[in-house]
Amino acid sequence: KMGGEQDPSRVGAVWFNHPVHKIRAEDFGCGKEWIDTIMSPALIINEAHVRHNVETIIKMVGGPDRWRPHLKTTKMKWVWKILLEAGVRNFKVATTKEAEVMIQLVNEIKSFKDTVDVLVAYPLVGPNLRALGRLTQTPGARQVKLSVLVECDQAIDDVVALDCGIGVFIDINPGMDRTGHPFGEPVWTRLEDGCKVNQGFLKLIDRARSMDLFRGVHYYEGHISECVAASGITEGELKAKLKARKERCFKNYEELRKIICMCFLTYIQSQGMTEEFVQFMAGNTDVVLVPEVITSGTPGFTHALEYDLVIDLWGKIMETPRWGKFLDVKPENLIGVHRVSPGTVVFHDWRGERQNPGLGLKPAAVIMARVVSNPREGVVTLDCGSKAIAAEAGDPAGYVIGYPELAAMSCSEEHLPCSIVKMETNKRQEEFRMPRGEVCFVVPEHICPTVNLADEVLVIPEGSSEIEVRRVDARGHHLRLEDIQV
């Protein structure tokens, strides 16, 4: 018997029904003649929705320079070109394949002269790190500034051994316990403002700076990712959930601020009366303590925008009893820029809608599927199983546009059975049938791995009645170093 337990917070509600940004099946080709020529399952992308989401996020964060989108979601050159056209120049990727495709894109746009900054937001080791070094020799690489995450001395040594201009971001574990330098190592020091800080982390920064490798600090609080919107939730409950998540994020940012504050204090204590120190104290310098701080993917970026890390850090330093009254340091000398890094927002998905409701984003990528069976009363089966839609985020794996009474059960490889849930608008649940062959459009719960399942996608270009088939350029991983052509 197919089907597992469904998350009740996702079931029985109408989603993506905002009066201004309401999503319809027609947005993805429903009713068009060409839909009958497309085999299912198929990943369909609405270009107009992509552009809308990019414009919405840039406006929300205050400009393209504040955004370092993660490209693991989108994986396609044509989408990345939209980001470049919108003024975005800083990106995160997860794989050397994604980094290679961005380098290729920059090289292909002959009129593009700017430098693009790409952080491989992953602790690469062994041949994977050597592959990143090999990418610096590929056509177009001179226009791409590459860096990688490090969390220990050995990782810095490995980057130094490449000797190819790759920089490093010091990765901090904010409590997610996935990667990063731990807070909890036993070697700590206590400085004058009563805060304690991990000496190992400070030494990593000093070492990377001394080797001219240091690009900044990476602090991904992805463990604070709970959804706040839910089926049947009241406005008061939603506000309470948002407030609680915001408080958790702010507590994390305060810990980050303490760490960077300690970086500042140890810096000025170690300098002595050098000319650089005197000019830094007077605010007459181009020296920046931390060139960039990167936080916050899709779940927390709205809270990060509310927390002014730079001004908060500057204020705390200026309040320091021993140093503050002698300082005239400018905030921009402490942190060059604080960027947020949501990537899912470009395509938007069901989980993103529940994590950050009301942002005005539109699902841009959906799975087109067909009904293949009515195995019993109250169940219909679609042909988009776990080889077409990501299933790792639990059940339901997706939301069927226009059919809120359908609740996806556990996927098998090629099947997505859906139960019929009771709703006020559904008076005849036991007699509900969807005819065999009926076309449906499913918004994935998690779009990032869904995109990686497809070799090609169907694109509905903005302002055109024609459809296009486009490759998922950065799908998968490199296998061999020689696959990277230099």
mmCIF file of N, CA and C in Angstrom, residues 291-405:
data_model
loop_
_atom_site.group_PDB
_atom_site.id
_atom_site.type_symbol
_atom_site.label_atom_id
_atom_site.label_comp_id
_atom_site.label_asym_id
_atom_site.label_seq_id
_atom_site.Cartn_x
_atom_site.Cartn_y
_atom_site.Cartn_z
ATOM 1 N N PRO A 291 36.421 42.006 5.098
ATOM 2 C CA PRO A 291 35.912 42.543 3.835
ATOM 3 C C PRO A 291 34.451 42.203 3.565
ATOM 4 N N GLU A 292 34.022 41.010 3.961
ATOM 5 C CA GLU A 292 32.639 40.612 3.695
ATOM 6 C C GLU A 292 32.184 39.595 4.734
ATOM 7 N N VAL A 293 30.934 39.743 5.155
ATOM 8 C CA VAL A 293 30.273 38.744 5.986
ATOM 9 C C VAL A 293 29.083 38.210 5.194
ATOM 10 N N ILE A 294 29.005 36.885 5.073
ATOM 11 C CA ILE A 294 27.904 36.247 4.353
ATOM 12 C C ILE A 294 27.070 35.455 5.351
ATOM 13 N N THR A 295 25.777 35.740 5.383
ATOM 14 C CA THR A 295 24.868 34.978 6.225
ATOM 15 C C THR A 295 23.633 34.589 5.404
ATOM 16 N N SER A 296 22.806 33.759 5.975
ATOM 17 C CA SER A 296 21.387 33.684 5.652
ATOM 18 C C SER A 296 21.025 33.242 4.253
ATOM 19 N N GLY A 297 20.530 32.005 4.176
ATOM 20 C CA GLY A 297 19.880 31.553 2.970
ATOM 21 C C GLY A 297 18.422 31.957 2.974
ATOM 22 N N THR A 298 17.609 31.201 2.275
ATOM 23 C CA THR A 298 16.198 31.555 2.129
ATOM 24 C C THR A 298 15.449 31.633 3.462
ATOM 25 N N PRO A 299 15.640 30.711 4.416
ATOM 26 C CA PRO A 299 14.826 30.778 5.633
ATOM 27 C C PRO A 299 15.011 32.060 6.434
ATOM 28 N N GLY A 300 16.262 32.536 6.591
ATOM 29 C CA GLY A 300 16.508 33.615 7.542
ATOM 30 C C GLY A 300 16.853 34.965 6.961
ATOM 31 N N PHE A 301 16.888 35.093 5.641
ATOM 32 C CA PHE A 301 17.440 36.329 5.093
ATOM 33 C C PHE A 301 16.603 37.561 5.434
ATOM 34 N N THR A 302 15.283 37.389 5.595
ATOM 35 C CA THR A 302 14.463 38.553 5.932
ATOM 36 C C THR A 302 14.829 39.097 7.309
ATOM 37 N N HIS A 303 15.191 38.208 8.239
ATOM 38 C CA HIS A 303 15.596 38.650 9.572
ATOM 39 C C HIS A 303 16.980 39.290 9.525
ATOM 40 N N ALA A 304 17.867 38.747 8.698
ATOM 41 C CA ALA A 304 19.204 39.330 8.575
ATOM 42 C C ALA A 304 19.126 40.765 8.053
ATOM 43 N N LEU A 305 18.163 41.033 7.188
ATOM 44 C CA LEU A 305 18.005 42.390 6.663
ATOM 45 C C LEU A 305 17.534 43.364 7.740
ATOM 46 N N GLU A 306 16.882 42.837 8.773
ATOM 47 C CA GLU A 306 16.412 43.690 9.866
ATOM 48 C C GLU A 306 17.508 43.961 10.893
ATOM 49 N N TYR A 307 18.551 43.144 10.883
ATOM 50 C CA TYR A 307 19.615 43.271 11.883
ATOM 51 C C TYR A 307 20.801 43.970 11.229
ATOM 52 N N ASP A 308 21.102 45.176 11.653
ATOM 53 C CA ASP A 308 22.213 45.933 11.065
ATOM 54 C C ASP A 308 23.512 45.521 11.742
ATOM 55 N N LEU A 309 24.126 44.477 11.217
ATOM 56 C CA LEU A 309 25.324 43.914 11.820
ATOM 57 C C LEU A 309 26.454 44.929 11.879
ATOM 58 N N VAL A 310 26.630 45.699 10.825
ATOM 59 C CA VAL A 310 27.749 46.646 10.762
ATOM 60 C C VAL A 310 27.608 47.730 11.824
ATOM 61 N N ILE A 311 26.432 48.352 11.902
ATOM 62 C CA ILE A 311 26.224 49.436 12.862
ATOM 63 C C ILE A 311 26.218 48.904 14.289
ATOM 64 N N ASP A 312 25.661 47.719 14.498
ATOM 65 C CA ASP A 312 25.658 47.126 15.837
ATOM 66 C C ASP A 312 27.085 46.855 16.295
ATOM 67 N N LEU A 313 27.911 46.311 15.399
ATOM 68 C CA LEU A 313 29.310 46.055 15.731
ATOM 69 C C LEU A 313 30.036 47.357 16.047
ATOM 70 N N TRP A 314 29.857 48.343 15.202
ATOM 71 C CA TRP A 314 30.516 49.643 15.403
ATOM 72 C C TRP A 314 30.107 50.260 16.736
ATOM 73 N N GLY A 315 28.814 50.189 17.044
ATOM 74 C CA GLY A 315 28.328 50.756 18.296
ATOM 75 C C GLY A 315 28.929 50.075 19.508
ATOM 76 N N LYS A 316 29.019 48.763 19.479
ATOM 77 C CA LYS A 316 29.592 48.042 20.615
ATOM 78 C C LYS A 316 31.067 48.363 20.791
ATOM 79 N N ILE A 317 31.783 48.500 19.686
ATOM 80 C CA ILE A 317 33.208 48.828 19.772
ATOM 81 C C ILE A 317 33.401 50.231 20.331
ATOM 82 N N MET A 318 32.584 51.162 19.881
ATOM 83 C CA MET A 318 32.718 52.540 20.359
ATOM 84 C C MET A 318 32.360 52.667 21.834
ATOM 85 N N GLU A 319 31.601 51.676 22.361
ATOM 86 C CA GLU A 319 31.245 51.679 23.776
ATOM 87 C C GLU A 319 32.320 51.032 24.643
ATOM 88 N N THR A 320 33.330 50.384 24.027
ATOM 89 C CA THR A 320 34.365 49.690 24.791
ATOM 90 C C THR A 320 35.127 50.697 25.650
ATOM 91 N N PRO A 321 35.160 50.526 26.982
ATOM 92 C CA PRO A 321 35.721 51.545 27.877
ATOM 93 C C PRO A 321 37.141 51.972 27.534
ATOM 94 N N ARG A 322 38.025 51.030 27.246
ATOM 95 C CA ARG A 322 39.432 51.386 27.059
ATOM 96 C C ARG A 322 39.700 52.006 25.701
ATOM 97 N N TRP A 323 38.981 51.502 24.653
ATOM 98 C CA TRP A 323 39.330 51.894 23.300
ATOM 99 C C TRP A 323 38.368 52.912 22.687
ATOM 100 N N GLY A 324 37.105 52.847 23.061
ATOM 101 C CA GLY A 324 36.102 53.624 22.351
ATOM 102 C C GLY A 324 36.370 55.119 22.305
ATOM 103 N N LYS A 325 36.811 55.711 23.408
ATOM 104 C CA LYS A 325 36.994 57.166 23.437
ATOM 105 C C LYS A 325 38.168 57.627 22.596
ATOM 106 N N PHE A 326 39.043 56.719 22.195
ATOM 107 C CA PHE A 326 40.185 57.096 21.366
ATOM 108 C C PHE A 326 39.962 56.773 19.887
ATOM 109 N N LEU A 327 38.841 56.154 19.573
ATOM 110 C CA LEU A 327 38.615 55.673 18.214
ATOM 111 C C LEU A 327 37.822 56.665 17.379
ATOM 112 N N ASP A 328 38.168 56.709 16.121
ATOM 113 C CA ASP A 328 37.346 57.419 15.142
ATOM 114 C C ASP A 328 37.146 56.516 13.923
ATOM 115 N N VAL A 329 37.187 55.205 14.177
ATOM 116 C CA VAL A 329 37.092 54.244 13.093
ATOM 117 C C VAL A 329 35.693 54.294 12.485
ATOM 118 N N LYS A 330 35.631 54.134 11.179
ATOM 119 C CA LYS A 330 34.360 54.179 10.474
ATOM 120 C C LYS A 330 33.744 52.772 10.417
ATOM 121 N N PRO A 331 32.414 52.676 10.385
ATOM 122 C CA PRO A 331 31.779 51.350 10.301
ATOM 123 C C PRO A 331 32.271 50.545 9.108
ATOM 124 N N GLU A 332 32.478 51.205 7.960
ATOM 125 C CA GLU A 332 32.891 50.479 6.762
ATOM 126 C C GLU A 332 34.319 49.949 6.850
ATOM 127 N N ASN A 333 35.084 50.384 7.854
ATOM 128 C CA ASN A 333 36.410 49.801 8.067
ATOM 129 C C ASN A 333 36.343 48.524 8.894
ATOM 130 N N LEU A 334 35.188 48.250 9.474
ATOM 131 C CA LEU A 334 35.016 47.051 10.274
ATOM 132 C C LEU A 334 34.513 45.893 9.418
ATOM 133 N N ILE A 335 33.429 46.126 8.692
ATOM 134 C CA ILE A 335 32.880 45.135 7.767
ATOM 135 C C ILE A 335 32.632 45.834 6.444
ATOM 136 N N GLY A 336 33.252 45.311 5.397
ATOM 137 C CA GLY A 336 33.082 45.939 4.088
ATOM 138 C C GLY A 336 31.648 45.862 3.604
ATOM 139 N N VAL A 337 31.043 44.671 3.699
ATOM 140 C CA VAL A 337 29.660 44.487 3.285
ATOM 141 C C VAL A 337 29.111 43.230 3.955
ATOM 142 N N HIS A 338 27.872 43.290 4.339
ATOM 143 C CA HIS A 338 27.161 42.115 4.850
ATOM 144 C C HIS A 338 26.171 41.692 3.773
ATOM 145 N N ARG A 339 26.409 40.522 3.184
ATOM 146 C CA ARG A 339 25.540 40.025 2.118
ATOM 147 C C ARG A 339 24.710 38.839 2.616
ATOM 148 N N VAL A 340 23.504 38.746 2.087
ATOM 149 C CA VAL A 340 22.659 37.579 2.329
ATOM 150 C C VAL A 340 22.677 36.717 1.076
ATOM 151 N N SER A 341 22.346 35.420 1.244
ATOM 152 C CA SER A 341 22.618 34.497 0.136
ATOM 153 C C SER A 341 21.467 33.547 -0.199
ATOM 154 N N PRO A 342 20.213 34.003 -0.172
ATOM 155 C CA PRO A 342 19.139 33.090 -0.581
ATOM 156 C C PRO A 342 19.220 32.780 -2.072
ATOM 157 N N GLY A 343 19.005 31.512 -2.427
ATOM 158 C CA GLY A 343 19.017 31.114 -3.832
ATOM 159 C C GLY A 343 17.689 30.543 -4.288
ATOM 160 N N THR A 344 16.989 29.848 -3.379
ATOM 161 C CA THR A 344 15.697 29.258 -3.722
ATOM 162 C C THR A 344 14.704 30.305 -4.194
ATOM 163 N N VAL A 345 14.855 31.532 -3.717
ATOM 164 C CA VAL A 345 13.898 32.602 -4.017
ATOM 165 C C VAL A 345 13.776 32.887 -5.513
ATOM 166 N N VAL A 346 14.794 32.551 -6.296
ATOM 167 C CA VAL A 346 14.732 32.827 -7.735
ATOM 168 C C VAL A 346 13.652 31.986 -8.397
ATOM 169 N N PHE A 347 13.541 30.715 -7.998
ATOM 170 C CA PHE A 347 12.485 29.844 -8.510
ATOM 171 C C PHE A 347 11.297 29.767 -7.559
ATOM 172 N N HIS A 348 11.543 29.906 -6.276
ATOM 173 C CA HIS A 348 10.532 29.847 -5.228
ATOM 174 C C HIS A 348 9.870 28.466 -5.217
ATOM 175 N N ASP A 349 9.567 27.979 -4.035
ATOM 176 C CA ASP A 349 8.918 26.670 -3.926
ATOM 177 C C ASP A 349 7.924 26.691 -2.778
ATOM 178 N N TRP A 350 7.320 25.541 -2.540
ATOM 179 C CA TRP A 350 6.256 25.471 -1.536
ATOM 180 C C TRP A 350 6.821 25.719 -0.133
ATOM 181 N N ARG A 351 7.983 25.138 0.153
ATOM 182 C CA ARG A 351 8.585 25.350 1.465
ATOM 183 C C ARG A 351 8.954 26.816 1.658
ATOM 184 N N GLY A 352 9.496 27.438 0.615
ATOM 185 C CA GLY A 352 9.830 28.854 0.703
ATOM 186 C C GLY A 352 8.617 29.722 0.956
ATOM 187 N N GLU A 353 7.481 29.346 0.390
ATOM 188 C CA GLU A 353 6.245 30.089 0.613
ATOM 189 C C GLU A 353 5.820 30.024 2.078
ATOM 190 N N ARG A 354 6.045 28.880 2.711
ATOM 191 C CA ARG A 354 5.665 28.735 4.113
ATOM 192 C C ARG A 354 6.728 29.285 5.057
ATOM 193 N N GLN A 355 7.978 29.326 4.605
ATOM 194 C CA GLN A 355 9.030 29.921 5.430
ATOM 195 C C GLN A 355 8.925 31.442 5.454
ATOM 196 N N ASN A 356 8.626 32.028 4.307
ATOM 197 C CA ASN A 356 8.562 33.486 4.189
ATOM 198 C C ASN A 356 7.298 33.901 3.439
ATOM 199 N N PRO A 357 6.141 33.774 4.088
ATOM 200 C CA PRO A 357 4.900 34.125 3.400
ATOM 201 C C PRO A 357 4.789 35.636 3.182
ATOM 202 N N GLY A 358 4.105 35.988 2.117
ATOM 203 C CA GLY A 358 3.802 37.396 1.898
ATOM 204 C C GLY A 358 4.886 38.215 1.235
ATOM 205 N N LEU A 359 5.923 37.565 0.689
ATOM 206 C CA LEU A 359 6.987 38.331 0.031
ATOM 207 C C LEU A 359 6.623 38.719 -1.399
ATOM 208 N N GLY A 360 5.577 38.117 -1.943
ATOM 209 C CA GLY A 360 5.186 38.419 -3.319
ATOM 210 C C GLY A 360 5.960 37.642 -4.361
ATOM 211 N N LEU A 361 6.640 36.573 -3.941
ATOM 212 C CA LEU A 361 7.361 35.730 -4.894
ATOM 213 C C LEU A 361 6.400 34.778 -5.592
ATOM 214 N N LYS A 362 6.776 34.350 -6.776
ATOM 215 C CA LYS A 362 5.946 33.444 -7.552
ATOM 216 C C LYS A 362 6.710 32.156 -7.852
ATOM 217 N N PRO A 363 6.082 30.997 -7.690
ATOM 218 C CA PRO A 363 6.738 29.771 -8.162
ATOM 219 C C PRO A 363 7.039 29.901 -9.648
ATOM 220 N N ALA A 364 8.305 29.680 -10.008
ATOM 221 C CA ALA A 364 8.704 29.831 -11.411
ATOM 222 C C ALA A 364 8.975 28.488 -12.071
ATOM 223 N N ALA A 365 9.163 27.438 -11.276
ATOM 224 C CA ALA A 365 9.500 26.119 -11.814
ATOM 225 C C ALA A 365 8.570 25.083 -11.206
ATOM 226 N N VAL A 366 7.837 24.370 -12.054
ATOM 227 C CA VAL A 366 6.890 23.357 -11.579
ATOM 228 C C VAL A 366 7.068 22.074 -12.377
ATOM 229 N N ILE A 367 6.604 20.992 -11.809
ATOM 230 C CA ILE A 367 6.594 19.708 -12.515
ATOM 231 C C ILE A 367 5.246 19.530 -13.200
ATOM 232 N N MET A 368 5.271 19.365 -14.519
ATOM 233 C CA MET A 368 4.069 18.988 -15.242
ATOM 234 C C MET A 368 3.955 17.473 -15.187
ATOM 235 N N ALA A 369 2.811 16.993 -14.698
ATOM 236 C CA ALA A 369 2.583 15.555 -14.554
ATOM 237 C C ALA A 369 1.195 15.215 -15.086
ATOM 238 N N ARG A 370 0.945 13.931 -15.219
ATOM 239 C CA ARG A 370 -0.370 13.463 -15.660
ATOM 240 C C ARG A 370 -0.896 12.386 -14.712
ATOM 241 N N VAL A 371 -2.206 12.322 -14.643
ATOM 242 C CA VAL A 371 -2.850 11.252 -13.883
ATOM 243 C C VAL A 371 -2.675 9.942 -14.655
ATOM 244 N N VAL A 372 -2.143 8.940 -13.986
ATOM 245 C CA VAL A 372 -1.959 7.638 -14.638
ATOM 246 C C VAL A 372 -2.844 6.555 -14.033
ATOM 247 N N SER A 373 -3.446 6.842 -12.863
ATOM 248 C CA SER A 373 -4.253 5.786 -12.249
ATOM 249 C C SER A 373 -5.193 6.365 -11.205
ATOM 250 N N ASN A 374 -6.357 5.703 -11.033
ATOM 251 C CA ASN A 374 -7.248 5.901 -9.899
ATOM 252 C C ASN A 374 -7.331 4.559 -9.168
ATOM 253 N N PRO A 375 -6.307 4.241 -8.336
ATOM 254 C CA PRO A 375 -6.199 2.892 -7.798
ATOM 255 C C PRO A 375 -7.317 2.505 -6.841
ATOM 256 N N ARG A 376 -7.926 3.477 -6.213
ATOM 257 C CA ARG A 376 -9.083 3.223 -5.352
ATOM 258 C C ARG A 376 -9.776 4.555 -5.116
ATOM 259 N N GLU A 377 -10.949 4.508 -4.507
ATOM 260 C CA GLU A 377 -11.652 5.734 -4.192
ATOM 261 C C GLU A 377 -10.812 6.582 -3.245
ATOM 262 N N GLY A 378 -10.759 7.872 -3.529
ATOM 263 C CA GLY A 378 -10.008 8.785 -2.672
ATOM 264 C C GLY A 378 -8.537 8.872 -2.974
ATOM 265 N N VAL A 379 -8.067 8.224 -4.042
ATOM 266 C CA VAL A 379 -6.648 8.276 -4.398
ATOM 267 C C VAL A 379 -6.507 8.429 -5.910
ATOM 268 N N VAL A 380 -5.642 9.339 -6.318
ATOM 269 C CA VAL A 380 -5.223 9.425 -7.717
ATOM 270 C C VAL A 380 -3.704 9.387 -7.742
ATOM 271 N N THR A 381 -3.136 8.874 -8.810
ATOM 272 C CA THR A 381 -1.684 8.744 -8.913
ATOM 273 C C THR A 381 -1.167 9.528 -10.107
ATOM 274 N N LEU A 382 -0.158 10.368 -9.842
ATOM 275 C CA LEU A 382 0.513 11.152 -10.877
ATOM 276 C C LEU A 382 1.821 10.471 -11.250
ATOM 277 N N ASP A 383 2.359 10.831 -12.423
ATOM 278 C CA ASP A 383 3.575 10.165 -12.909
ATOM 279 C C ASP A 383 4.847 10.941 -12.596
ATOM 280 N N CYS A 384 4.879 11.611 -11.446
ATOM 281 C CA CYS A 384 6.111 12.323 -11.049
ATOM 282 C C CYS A 384 6.582 11.793 -9.701
ATOM 283 N N GLY A 385 7.335 10.715 -9.748
ATOM 284 C CA GLY A 385 7.881 10.140 -8.533
ATOM 285 C C GLY A 385 9.194 10.792 -8.132
ATOM 286 N N SER A 386 9.951 10.092 -7.307
ATOM 287 C CA SER A 386 11.163 10.676 -6.730
ATOM 288 C C SER A 386 12.298 10.839 -7.731
ATOM 289 N N LYS A 387 12.132 10.331 -8.972
ATOM 290 C CA LYS A 387 13.124 10.591 -10.010
ATOM 291 C C LYS A 387 12.821 11.877 -10.776
ATOM 292 N N ALA A 388 11.704 12.532 -10.411
ATOM 293 C CA ALA A 388 11.330 13.786 -11.071
ATOM 294 C C ALA A 388 11.140 14.926 -10.090
ATOM 295 N N ILE A 389 10.769 14.626 -8.851
ATOM 296 C CA ILE A 389 10.522 15.659 -7.843
ATOM 297 C C ILE A 389 11.253 15.273 -6.565
ATOM 298 N N ALA A 390 11.910 16.230 -5.932
ATOM 299 C CA ALA A 390 12.678 15.940 -4.725
ATOM 300 C C ALA A 390 11.762 15.422 -3.627
ATOM 301 N N ALA A 391 12.183 14.349 -2.990
ATOM 302 C CA ALA A 391 11.351 13.712 -1.971
ATOM 303 C C ALA A 391 11.978 13.754 -0.587
ATOM 304 N N GLU A 392 13.158 14.406 -0.459
ATOM 305 C CA GLU A 392 13.872 14.334 0.818
ATOM 306 C C GLU A 392 13.250 15.231 1.882
ATOM 307 N N ALA A 393 12.366 16.146 1.494
ATOM 308 C CA ALA A 393 11.806 17.105 2.447
ATOM 309 C C ALA A 393 10.505 16.621 3.080
ATOM 310 N N GLY A 394 10.157 15.357 2.892
ATOM 311 C CA GLY A 394 8.974 14.801 3.532
ATOM 312 C C GLY A 394 7.733 14.910 2.672
ATOM 313 N N ASP A 395 6.634 14.408 3.198
ATOM 314 C CA ASP A 395 5.372 14.381 2.462
ATOM 315 C C ASP A 395 4.426 15.467 2.990
ATOM 316 N N PRO A 396 3.719 16.090 2.087
ATOM 317 C CA PRO A 396 3.683 15.949 0.629
ATOM 318 C C PRO A 396 4.919 16.562 -0.046
ATOM 319 N N ALA A 397 5.348 15.955 -1.150
ATOM 320 C CA ALA A 397 6.525 16.431 -1.880
ATOM 321 C C ALA A 397 6.217 17.621 -2.776
ATOM 322 N N GLY A 398 4.939 17.950 -2.932
ATOM 323 C CA GLY A 398 4.579 19.069 -3.774
ATOM 324 C C GLY A 398 3.116 19.432 -3.623
ATOM 325 N N TYR A 399 2.772 20.598 -4.143
ATOM 326 C CA TYR A 399 1.403 21.119 -4.099
ATOM 327 C C TYR A 399 0.869 21.203 -5.519
ATOM 328 N N VAL A 400 -0.287 20.608 -5.755
ATOM 329 C CA VAL A 400 -0.875 20.581 -7.093
ATOM 330 C C VAL A 400 -1.698 21.845 -7.301
ATOM 331 N N ILE A 401 -1.250 22.690 -8.232
ATOM 332 C CA ILE A 401 -1.916 23.972 -8.475
ATOM 333 C C ILE A 401 -3.366 23.731 -8.905
ATOM 334 N N GLY A 402 -4.269 24.417 -8.218
ATOM 335 C CA GLY A 402 -5.679 24.320 -8.572
ATOM 336 C C GLY A 402 -6.401 23.151 -7.942
ATOM 337 N N TYR A 403 -5.680 22.298 -7.211
ATOM 338 C CA TYR A 403 -6.295 21.128 -6.575
ATOM 339 C C TYR A 403 -5.861 21.047 -5.113
ATOM 340 N N PRO A 404 -6.313 21.977 -4.279
ATOM 341 C CA PRO A 404 -5.904 21.944 -2.867
ATOM 342 C C PRO A 404 -6.376 20.697 -2.141
ATOM 343 N N GLU A 405 -7.395 20.001 -2.703
ATOM 344 C CA GLU A 405 -7.875 18.783 -2.052
ATOM 345 C C GLU A 405 -6.972 17.581 -2.300
#
